[in-house]
Amino acid sequence: MSARVLCRLFVSARLAKDASVLADAGQARYLGSVLRARPADRVCLFNGQDGDWLADIVHLDRQRVELRALSCLRPQPDTGIPDVWLLFAPVKKDGTDMIVQKATELGASVLWPVLTSRTNSQRVNVERLRATAIEAAEQCERSTVPDMRMPERLEPLLAGWEHTRTLYVADETGRGDPVATVLAREASGPAAFLTGPEGGFDPRETELLHQAPFVRPVSLGPRILRAETAAMASLTCWQAINGDWSHPLIRPY
Ligand code: SAH
């Protein structure tokens, strides 16, 4: 019997000692065809609520993989979950995938595509993005999977905004103060970042954003960053200044 943990999988079932968990079709294929797993092989399971669990494979065939939770490897952290969202104008397919993957690694709790007037990519495959977020969460060993929201247009989104969450807007017009200065000035609390599309925000959108009382425009320096880079840079700054980068890395296995 191998004690090696083959992979880490996100499941929706509750996890407790001896809980039986069925892998979904994609996971079954991955375990069977890619990893060539066998009964008694071990994996790590998490569901965003019950921590990381060591599990073994009780049954495996083409149709069905049944797993059994054995012991808790790492409890669910009850504090210190970063409360930072990323709102982003979707870009081309690969760029949007990259934003979702990297924002998951960088600990964003909500990922929200925002449709702006210059968003070229009006069709967003949210199911695929959700799968990308799950895969990134499995790989980077975070304890939760970000909440992948349905795309929304900028105006209604601002109209329905909960004012207690500060919206930091990556503003390429240079009207915002440097991001580190703004973050150090603001009380740390619920935060969200918004990055624009390849073509930038249009002037009317920039005005609308500047007028909203919960918006803080920020600058990301003297160069024009690609939308993907701007999203990653924003979250990186927030995590380093206000987020969880002061916490130690505790690996589940
Ligand atoms: N085509 C636009 C740039 C768009 S860059 C132009 O030439 O002006 C895509 C998005 O990345 C922008 O909408 C903004 O949200 C962010 N961004 C890029 N560089 C930035 C910077 N230096 N400061 C703040 N935000 C930036």
CSV table of C-alpha atoms and ligand atoms in Angstrom, one decimal:
chain,number,residue,atom,x,y,z
A,1,MET,CA,0.0,0.0,0.0
A,2,SER,CA,1.4,3.4,-1.0
A,3,ALA,CA,1.3,6.1,1.6
A,4,ARG,CA,2.1,8.8,-1.0
A,5,VAL,CA,-0.7,11.4,-1.5
A,6,LEU,CA,-1.4,11.3,-5.2
A,7,CYS,CA,-3.2,14.7,-5.5
A,8,ARG,CA,-5.5,17.2,-3.7
A,9,LEU,CA,-9.1,17.3,-4.8
A,10,PHE,CA,-12.0,19.7,-4.2
A,11,VAL,CA,-15.2,17.9,-3.3
A,12,SER,CA,-18.7,19.2,-2.4
A,13,ALA,CA,-19.4,16.4,0.2
A,14,ARG,CA,-19.0,17.1,3.9
A,15,LEU,CA,-15.8,15.6,5.3
A,16,ALA,CA,-15.5,13.6,8.5
A,17,LYS,CA,-13.9,10.4,9.6
A,18,ASP,CA,-15.1,7.5,7.4
A,19,ALA,CA,-17.2,9.8,5.2
A,20,SER,CA,-17.7,8.2,1.8
A,21,VAL,CA,-17.1,10.6,-1.1
A,22,LEU,CA,-17.8,10.0,-4.8
A,23,ALA,CA,-15.4,11.6,-7.2
A,24,ASP,CA,-17.0,13.5,-10.1
A,25,ALA,CA,-16.6,12.3,-13.7
A,26,GLY,CA,-13.5,14.6,-14.3
A,27,GLN,CA,-11.8,13.6,-11.1
A,28,ALA,CA,-12.5,9.9,-11.8
A,29,ARG,CA,-10.9,10.2,-15.2
A,30,TYR,CA,-8.0,12.1,-13.8
A,31,LEU,CA,-7.4,9.5,-11.1
A,32,GLY,CA,-7.9,6.5,-13.3
A,33,SER,CA,-6.4,7.6,-16.7
A,34,VAL,CA,-3.8,10.2,-15.8
A,35,LEU,CA,-2.6,9.2,-12.4
A,36,ARG,CA,-3.3,5.5,-12.9
A,37,ALA,CA,-4.5,5.3,-9.3
A,38,ARG,CA,-5.3,2.0,-7.7
A,39,PRO,CA,-7.6,1.0,-4.8
A,40,ALA,CA,-5.9,1.9,-1.4
A,41,ASP,CA,-4.0,4.8,-3.0
A,42,ARG,CA,-4.3,8.0,-1.0
A,43,VAL,CA,-5.5,11.5,-1.9
A,44,CYS,CA,-6.1,14.7,0.0
A,45,LEU,CA,-9.7,16.1,-0.1
A,46,PHE,CA,-11.0,19.5,0.9
A,47,ASN,CA,-14.4,21.2,0.6
A,48,GLY,CA,-13.8,24.7,1.8
A,49,GLN,CA,-15.5,24.0,5.2
A,50,ASP,CA,-14.0,21.0,6.9
A,51,GLY,CA,-10.3,21.3,6.4
A,52,ASP,CA,-8.0,19.0,4.4
A,53,TRP,CA,-8.6,15.2,4.8
A,54,LEU,CA,-6.4,12.2,4.0
A,55,ALA,CA,-8.6,9.7,2.1
A,56,ASP,CA,-8.1,6.4,0.4
A,57,ILE,CA,-9.6,4.9,-2.7
A,58,VAL,CA,-12.1,2.2,-1.8
A,59,HIS,CA,-13.4,1.5,-5.3
A,60,LEU,CA,-12.2,2.5,-8.7
A,61,ASP,CA,-13.5,1.7,-12.1
A,62,ARG,CA,-14.2,3.7,-15.3
A,63,GLN,CA,-17.6,4.8,-14.0
A,64,ARG,CA,-17.1,5.3,-10.3
A,65,VAL,CA,-14.4,6.3,-7.9
A,66,GLU,CA,-15.3,6.0,-4.2
A,67,LEU,CA,-13.1,7.6,-1.6
A,68,ARG,CA,-13.1,7.3,2.2
A,69,ALA,CA,-12.0,10.1,4.5
A,70,LEU,CA,-9.4,8.7,7.0
A,71,SER,CA,-8.0,11.6,9.1
A,72,CYS,CA,-7.9,15.4,9.2
A,73,LEU,CA,-4.6,16.6,7.9
A,74,ARG,CA,-5.2,20.3,8.5
A,75,PRO,CA,-8.2,22.0,10.1
A,76,GLN,CA,-10.1,24.6,8.3
A,77,PRO,CA,-8.6,28.0,9.3
A,78,ASP,CA,-11.2,30.0,11.1
A,79,THR,CA,-9.5,33.3,11.0
A,80,GLY,CA,-7.3,35.2,8.6
A,81,ILE,CA,-9.2,34.4,5.4
A,82,PRO,CA,-8.4,37.4,3.2
A,83,ASP,CA,-11.5,39.4,2.4
A,84,VAL,CA,-10.4,40.8,-0.9
A,85,TRP,CA,-12.4,40.5,-4.1
A,86,LEU,CA,-11.2,40.9,-7.7
A,87,LEU,CA,-13.6,42.5,-10.2
A,88,PHE,CA,-12.1,42.4,-13.7
A,89,ALA,CA,-13.1,43.2,-17.2
A,90,PRO,CA,-12.7,40.0,-19.1
A,91,VAL,CA,-10.0,39.9,-21.7
A,92,LYS,CA,-9.2,37.3,-24.4
A,93,LYS,CA,-9.9,33.7,-23.3
A,94,ASP,CA,-6.3,32.8,-22.2
A,95,GLY,CA,-5.9,36.1,-20.4
A,96,THR,CA,-9.1,35.7,-18.5
A,97,ASP,CA,-8.1,32.1,-17.5
A,98,MET,CA,-4.8,33.5,-16.3
A,99,ILE,CA,-6.5,36.2,-14.2
A,100,VAL,CA,-8.7,33.6,-12.6
A,101,GLN,CA,-5.8,31.2,-11.9
A,102,LYS,CA,-3.5,33.8,-10.5
A,103,ALA,CA,-6.2,35.6,-8.5
A,104,THR,CA,-7.0,32.3,-6.9
A,105,GLU,CA,-3.4,31.7,-5.9
A,106,LEU,CA,-3.3,35.3,-4.6
A,107,GLY,CA,-6.2,34.5,-2.3
A,108,ALA,CA,-9.1,36.5,-3.7
A,109,SER,CA,-12.4,35.3,-2.1
A,110,VAL,CA,-14.7,36.5,-4.9
A,111,LEU,CA,-14.0,36.7,-8.7
A,112,TRP,CA,-16.4,38.9,-10.6
A,113,PRO,CA,-16.2,39.6,-14.4
A,114,VAL,CA,-17.4,43.1,-15.1
A,115,LEU,CA,-18.6,44.1,-18.5
A,116,THR,CA,-17.5,47.6,-19.4
A,117,SER,CA,-18.1,49.5,-22.7
A,118,ARG,CA,-14.7,48.5,-24.1
A,119,THR,CA,-14.8,44.9,-23.0
A,120,ASN,CA,-14.1,43.0,-26.2
A,121,SER,CA,-15.0,39.6,-24.7
A,122,GLN,CA,-18.7,39.8,-24.0
A,123,ARG,CA,-19.1,36.1,-23.8
A,124,VAL,CA,-17.6,34.6,-20.6
A,125,ASN,CA,-17.7,30.9,-19.9
A,126,VAL,CA,-18.2,31.1,-16.2
A,127,GLU,CA,-18.4,27.3,-15.8
A,128,ARG,CA,-14.9,27.0,-17.4
A,129,LEU,CA,-13.6,29.8,-15.2
A,130,ARG,CA,-15.0,28.0,-12.1
A,131,ALA,CA,-13.2,24.9,-13.1
A,132,THR,CA,-10.0,26.9,-13.5
A,133,ALA,CA,-10.4,28.4,-10.0
A,134,ILE,CA,-11.0,24.9,-8.5
A,135,GLU,CA,-7.9,23.6,-10.2
A,136,ALA,CA,-5.8,26.5,-9.0
A,137,ALA,CA,-7.2,26.1,-5.4
A,138,GLU,CA,-6.3,22.4,-5.4
A,139,GLN,CA,-2.8,23.1,-6.6
A,140,CYS,CA,-1.9,26.1,-4.4
A,141,GLU,CA,-3.3,24.4,-1.3
A,142,ARG,CA,-5.7,27.1,-0.3
A,143,SER,CA,-8.4,26.0,2.0
A,144,THR,CA,-11.3,27.5,0.0
A,145,VAL,CA,-12.3,28.0,-3.6
A,146,PRO,CA,-13.2,31.5,-4.6
A,147,ASP,CA,-16.8,32.4,-5.4
A,148,MET,CA,-16.9,32.8,-9.1
A,149,ARG,CA,-19.8,35.3,-9.9
A,150,MET,CA,-21.8,35.7,-13.1
A,151,PRO,CA,-20.7,38.7,-15.2
A,152,GLU,CA,-22.4,42.0,-14.5
A,153,ARG,CA,-22.3,45.4,-16.2
A,154,LEU,CA,-20.4,48.1,-14.5
A,155,GLU,CA,-23.3,50.5,-13.9
A,156,PRO,CA,-25.8,48.2,-12.1
A,157,LEU,CA,-22.9,46.7,-10.2
A,158,LEU,CA,-21.9,50.1,-8.8
A,159,ALA,CA,-25.6,50.9,-8.1
A,160,GLY,CA,-26.0,47.8,-6.0
A,161,TRP,CA,-22.6,48.1,-4.2
A,162,GLU,CA,-22.4,47.5,-0.5
A,163,HIS,CA,-20.8,50.7,0.7
A,164,THR,CA,-18.8,49.1,3.6
A,165,ARG,CA,-16.5,47.4,1.0
A,166,THR,CA,-13.9,49.7,-0.4
A,167,LEU,CA,-13.5,49.4,-4.2
A,168,TYR,CA,-10.0,50.2,-5.3
A,169,VAL,CA,-10.0,51.0,-9.0
A,170,ALA,CA,-6.8,50.5,-11.0
A,171,ASP,CA,-6.9,53.8,-12.8
A,172,GLU,CA,-4.6,54.2,-15.8
A,173,THR,CA,-5.3,57.9,-16.1
A,174,GLY,CA,-2.8,58.6,-13.3
A,175,ARG,CA,-5.5,60.3,-11.2
A,176,GLY,CA,-5.0,57.9,-8.3
A,177,ASP,CA,-2.3,57.9,-5.7
A,178,PRO,CA,0.2,55.1,-5.6
A,179,VAL,CA,-1.5,51.9,-4.5
A,180,ALA,CA,0.7,51.4,-1.4
A,181,THR,CA,0.1,54.9,-0.2
A,182,VAL,CA,-3.7,54.5,-0.6
A,183,LEU,CA,-3.7,51.1,1.2
A,184,ALA,CA,-1.6,52.4,4.1
A,185,ARG,CA,-4.0,55.4,4.4
A,186,GLU,CA,-7.2,53.4,4.5
A,187,ALA,CA,-8.4,51.4,7.5
A,188,SER,CA,-8.0,47.7,6.6
A,189,GLY,CA,-11.4,46.2,6.0
A,190,PRO,CA,-13.4,44.5,3.3
A,191,ALA,CA,-11.8,45.3,0.0
A,192,ALA,CA,-12.3,44.8,-3.8
A,193,PHE,CA,-10.1,45.7,-6.7
A,194,LEU,CA,-11.4,46.6,-10.2
A,195,THR,CA,-9.2,46.3,-13.3
A,196,GLY,CA,-10.3,47.5,-16.8
A,197,PRO,CA,-10.2,45.9,-20.2
A,198,GLU,CA,-7.4,46.1,-22.8
A,199,GLY,CA,-8.8,49.3,-24.1
A,200,GLY,CA,-9.1,50.9,-20.6
A,201,PHE,CA,-12.2,52.4,-19.0
A,202,ASP,CA,-14.0,55.0,-21.2
A,203,PRO,CA,-14.1,58.6,-19.8
A,204,ARG,CA,-17.7,58.3,-18.8
A,205,GLU,CA,-17.0,55.1,-16.7
A,206,THR,CA,-13.9,56.8,-15.2
A,207,GLU,CA,-16.2,59.7,-14.1
A,208,LEU,CA,-18.8,57.4,-12.7
A,209,LEU,CA,-16.2,55.5,-10.7
A,210,HIS,CA,-14.6,58.7,-9.4
A,211,GLN,CA,-18.0,59.9,-8.1
A,212,ALA,CA,-18.8,56.8,-6.1
A,213,PRO,CA,-18.1,57.4,-2.4
A,214,PHE,CA,-16.8,53.8,-1.9
A,215,VAL,CA,-14.2,54.1,-4.8
A,216,ARG,CA,-10.5,54.8,-4.3
A,217,PRO,CA,-8.6,55.2,-7.5
A,218,VAL,CA,-5.1,53.8,-7.3
A,219,SER,CA,-2.1,54.0,-9.5
A,220,LEU,CA,0.1,51.0,-10.3
A,221,GLY,CA,3.1,53.0,-11.4
A,222,PRO,CA,4.4,54.8,-14.5
A,223,ARG,CA,3.9,52.0,-17.0
A,224,ILE,CA,0.7,50.8,-18.7
A,225,LEU,CA,0.3,47.2,-17.5
A,226,ARG,CA,-1.7,44.6,-19.3
A,227,ALA,CA,-5.0,43.9,-17.7
A,228,GLU,CA,-3.8,40.5,-16.5
A,229,THR,CA,-0.7,42.1,-14.9
A,230,ALA,CA,-2.8,44.9,-13.3
A,231,ALA,CA,-5.0,42.3,-11.6
A,232,MET,CA,-2.1,40.3,-10.2
A,233,ALA,CA,-0.2,43.4,-9.1
A,234,SER,CA,-3.2,44.8,-7.3
A,235,LEU,CA,-3.8,41.7,-5.3
A,236,THR,CA,-0.1,41.3,-4.6
A,237,CYS,CA,0.1,44.7,-3.1
A,238,TRP,CA,-3.0,44.2,-1.0
A,239,GLN,CA,-1.9,40.8,0.3
A,240,ALA,CA,1.6,42.2,1.2
A,241,ILE,CA,0.2,45.3,3.0
A,242,ASN,CA,-3.2,44.3,4.4
A,243,GLY,CA,-3.6,40.6,3.7
A,244,ASP,CA,-2.3,37.2,4.8
A,245,TRP,CA,1.3,37.3,3.6
A,246,SER,CA,2.4,37.6,7.2
A,247,HIS,CA,0.9,34.2,7.9
A,248,PRO,CA,3.2,31.1,7.8
A,249,LEU,CA,2.7,28.6,5.0
A,250,ILE,CA,1.3,25.4,6.6
A,251,ARG,CA,1.1,22.6,4.1
A,252,PRO,CA,-1.5,19.9,4.6
A,253,TYR,CA,0.8,17.0,3.9
B,1,SAH,N1,-5.4,50.9,-23.4
B,1,SAH,C1,-5.3,51.6,-22.2
B,1,SAH,C2,-4.7,50.8,-21.1
B,1,SAH,C3,-5.5,49.7,-20.5
B,1,SAH,S1,-4.6,48.7,-19.4
B,1,SAH,C4,-4.5,52.8,-22.4
B,1,SAH,O1,-3.7,52.8,-23.3
B,1,SAH,O2,-4.7,53.8,-21.6
B,1,SAH,C5,-5.8,47.7,-18.7
B,1,SAH,C6,-6.2,48.0,-17.3
B,1,SAH,O3,-5.1,47.8,-16.4
B,1,SAH,C7,-6.6,49.4,-17.1
B,1,SAH,O4,-7.9,49.7,-17.3
B,1,SAH,C8,-6.3,49.6,-15.6
B,1,SAH,O5,-7.4,49.1,-14.8
B,1,SAH,C9,-5.1,48.7,-15.4
B,1,SAH,N2,-3.8,49.4,-15.5
B,1,SAH,C10,-2.8,49.3,-16.4
B,1,SAH,N3,-1.8,50.0,-16.1
B,1,SAH,C11,-2.1,50.7,-15.0
B,1,SAH,C12,-1.4,51.7,-14.1
B,1,SAH,N4,-0.2,52.1,-14.4
B,1,SAH,N5,-2.0,52.1,-13.0
B,1,SAH,C13,-3.3,51.7,-12.7
B,1,SAH,N6,-4.0,50.9,-13.4
B,1,SAH,C14,-3.4,50.3,-14.5
